[in-house]
Amino acid sequence: MSDLSRIGVAIEEDLLEDFDRLIAERNYPSRSEAFRDLIRDALSRDSVPAGDAAVVGTVTIVYSHSTRQLADRMTTLQHAHHHEVLSSLHVHLDHDNCLEVIVLRGAYEQVKLVADSLIAMKGVRHGQLVMATV
Ligand code: NI
């Protein structure tokens, strides 16, 4: 670990109470550790890797399988990007809704393209890409 610096942070009482609740929920050993994780998370979300940087990621999508041709379009897209798509998990949530988790690996630009294309498909109700550089 690099050398530690101490900083003072002024924060509203109610915001601090919410923060302490979050710390308790997530079982952080200290405010400092929670604070460091929040900073790391914000930094990694804002930093865009180079287009050819090697990344891994998961796309989680929730969609209605009754949307016309959606399942077919998703399968076609995944076959077109079979180099990036490592695996997928499908869960039938209820009568209409499906949850799918797709594991991707490849160049940042390609992984982002596949994820964005899936999430943007008509009928996808929720979609999120979580990515890490490797
Ligand atoms: Ni299903």
CSV table of C-alpha atoms and ligand atoms in Angstrom, one decimal:
chain,number,residue,atom,x,y,z
A,1,MET,CA,0.0,0.0,0.0
A,2,SER,CA,1.3,3.5,-0.8
A,3,ASP,CA,1.8,6.0,2.0
A,4,LEU,CA,-1.4,7.1,3.7
A,5,SER,CA,-2.5,10.8,3.8
A,6,ARG,CA,-5.0,12.0,6.3
A,7,ILE,CA,-7.7,14.4,5.1
A,8,GLY,CA,-10.6,16.1,6.9
A,9,VAL,CA,-14.0,16.1,5.3
A,10,ALA,CA,-16.9,18.4,6.3
A,11,ILE,CA,-20.2,16.5,5.8
A,12,GLU,CA,-23.8,17.2,6.7
A,13,GLU,CA,-25.0,15.2,9.7
A,14,ASP,CA,-27.9,13.4,7.9
A,15,LEU,CA,-25.6,12.5,5.0
A,16,LEU,CA,-23.1,11.1,7.5
A,17,GLU,CA,-25.9,9.1,9.1
A,18,ASP,CA,-26.8,7.6,5.7
A,19,PHE,CA,-23.2,6.9,5.1
A,20,ASP,CA,-22.8,5.1,8.4
A,21,ARG,CA,-25.9,3.0,7.6
A,22,LEU,CA,-24.4,2.0,4.3
A,23,ILE,CA,-21.1,1.1,6.0
A,24,ALA,CA,-23.0,-1.1,8.5
A,25,GLU,CA,-25.0,-2.8,5.7
A,26,ARG,CA,-21.9,-3.6,3.7
A,27,ASN,CA,-19.9,-4.7,6.8
A,28,TYR,CA,-17.0,-2.2,6.2
A,29,PRO,CA,-14.5,-2.3,9.1
A,30,SER,CA,-14.2,1.5,9.1
A,31,ARG,CA,-15.4,4.7,7.5
A,32,SER,CA,-11.9,5.1,5.9
A,33,GLU,CA,-12.2,1.8,4.0
A,34,ALA,CA,-15.7,2.6,2.8
A,35,PHE,CA,-14.6,6.0,1.7
A,36,ARG,CA,-11.6,4.6,-0.2
A,37,ASP,CA,-13.8,2.1,-2.0
A,38,LEU,CA,-16.3,4.9,-3.1
A,39,ILE,CA,-13.4,6.9,-4.5
A,40,ARG,CA,-11.9,3.9,-6.3
A,41,ASP,CA,-15.4,3.1,-7.7
A,42,ALA,CA,-15.9,6.6,-9.0
A,43,LEU,CA,-12.5,6.8,-10.5
A,44,SER,CA,-12.8,3.4,-12.3
A,45,ARG,CA,-16.3,4.4,-13.6
A,46,ASP,CA,-15.0,7.7,-15.0
A,47,SER,CA,-11.8,6.4,-16.6
A,48,VAL,CA,-12.2,5.1,-20.1
A,49,PRO,CA,-9.6,2.5,-21.1
A,50,ALA,CA,-7.9,2.7,-24.5
A,51,GLY,CA,-10.0,1.1,-27.2
A,52,ASP,CA,-7.7,-1.9,-27.5
A,53,ALA,CA,-7.3,-2.4,-23.8
A,54,ALA,CA,-8.0,-5.9,-22.6
A,55,VAL,CA,-11.1,-6.0,-20.5
A,56,VAL,CA,-13.6,-8.6,-19.0
A,57,GLY,CA,-17.2,-7.7,-18.3
A,58,THR,CA,-20.6,-9.0,-17.5
A,59,VAL,CA,-23.8,-7.6,-19.0
A,60,THR,CA,-26.9,-8.2,-17.0
A,61,ILE,CA,-30.2,-7.7,-18.8
A,62,VAL,CA,-33.8,-8.2,-17.9
A,63,TYR,CA,-36.2,-8.5,-20.8
A,64,SER,CA,-39.6,-9.8,-21.8
A,65,HIS,CA,-39.2,-12.8,-24.0
A,66,SER,CA,-42.6,-12.1,-25.5
A,67,THR,CA,-41.1,-9.0,-27.3
A,68,ARG,CA,-41.2,-10.0,-30.9
A,69,GLN,CA,-37.9,-11.5,-32.2
A,70,LEU,CA,-35.9,-10.1,-29.3
A,71,ALA,CA,-34.5,-13.5,-28.2
A,72,ASP,CA,-33.5,-14.2,-31.8
A,73,ARG,CA,-31.9,-10.8,-32.2
A,74,MET,CA,-29.9,-11.3,-29.0
A,75,THR,CA,-28.7,-14.7,-30.1
A,76,THR,CA,-27.7,-13.4,-33.6
A,77,LEU,CA,-25.7,-10.6,-32.0
A,78,GLN,CA,-23.9,-13.0,-29.6
A,79,HIS,CA,-23.0,-15.3,-32.5
A,80,ALA,CA,-21.7,-12.4,-34.5
A,81,HIS,CA,-19.4,-11.5,-31.5
A,82,HIS,CA,-18.5,-15.1,-30.5
A,83,HIS,CA,-14.9,-14.1,-29.9
A,84,GLU,CA,-16.0,-11.7,-27.2
A,85,VAL,CA,-18.9,-13.7,-25.7
A,86,LEU,CA,-17.5,-16.3,-23.3
A,87,SER,CA,-20.7,-17.5,-21.7
A,88,SER,CA,-24.2,-16.7,-20.9
A,89,LEU,CA,-26.7,-17.6,-18.2
A,90,HIS,CA,-30.4,-17.5,-18.7
A,91,VAL,CA,-33.0,-17.5,-15.9
A,92,HIS,CA,-36.7,-17.6,-16.5
A,93,LEU,CA,-37.8,-15.1,-13.9
A,94,ASP,CA,-41.6,-15.5,-14.3
A,95,HIS,CA,-44.1,-16.0,-17.1
A,96,ASP,CA,-42.9,-13.0,-19.1
A,97,ASN,CA,-39.5,-12.0,-17.9
A,98,CYS,CA,-36.0,-13.3,-18.4
A,99,LEU,CA,-32.7,-12.5,-16.8
A,100,GLU,CA,-29.6,-13.0,-18.8
A,101,VAL,CA,-26.0,-12.5,-17.7
A,102,ILE,CA,-23.5,-12.5,-20.5
A,103,VAL,CA,-19.7,-12.8,-19.8
A,104,LEU,CA,-17.5,-10.9,-22.3
A,105,ARG,CA,-13.8,-10.6,-22.8
A,106,GLY,CA,-11.9,-8.7,-25.4
A,107,ALA,CA,-10.8,-5.2,-26.5
A,108,TYR,CA,-12.7,-2.5,-24.6
A,109,GLU,CA,-14.2,-1.1,-27.8
A,110,GLN,CA,-15.6,-4.5,-28.8
A,111,VAL,CA,-16.9,-5.4,-25.4
A,112,LYS,CA,-18.6,-2.0,-25.0
A,113,LEU,CA,-20.2,-2.3,-28.5
A,114,VAL,CA,-21.6,-5.8,-27.7
A,115,ALA,CA,-22.9,-4.6,-24.3
A,116,ASP,CA,-24.4,-1.4,-25.6
A,117,SER,CA,-26.1,-3.2,-28.5
A,118,LEU,CA,-27.7,-5.7,-26.2
A,119,ILE,CA,-28.8,-3.1,-23.7
A,120,ALA,CA,-30.3,-0.8,-26.4
A,121,MET,CA,-32.5,-3.5,-27.9
A,122,LYS,CA,-36.2,-2.8,-27.9
A,123,GLY,CA,-37.8,-4.8,-25.1
A,124,VAL,CA,-34.8,-4.8,-22.8
A,125,ARG,CA,-36.1,-3.4,-19.5
A,126,HIS,CA,-32.9,-3.2,-17.6
A,127,GLY,CA,-29.3,-3.5,-18.6
A,128,GLN,CA,-26.0,-2.9,-17.0
A,129,LEU,CA,-22.4,-3.5,-18.0
A,130,VAL,CA,-19.8,-4.1,-15.2
A,131,MET,CA,-16.3,-4.1,-16.6
A,132,ALA,CA,-12.7,-4.5,-15.3
A,133,THR,CA,-9.4,-4.1,-17.1
A,134,VAL,CA,-7.2,-7.2,-17.1
B,1,NI,NI,-36.5,-17.0,-20.1
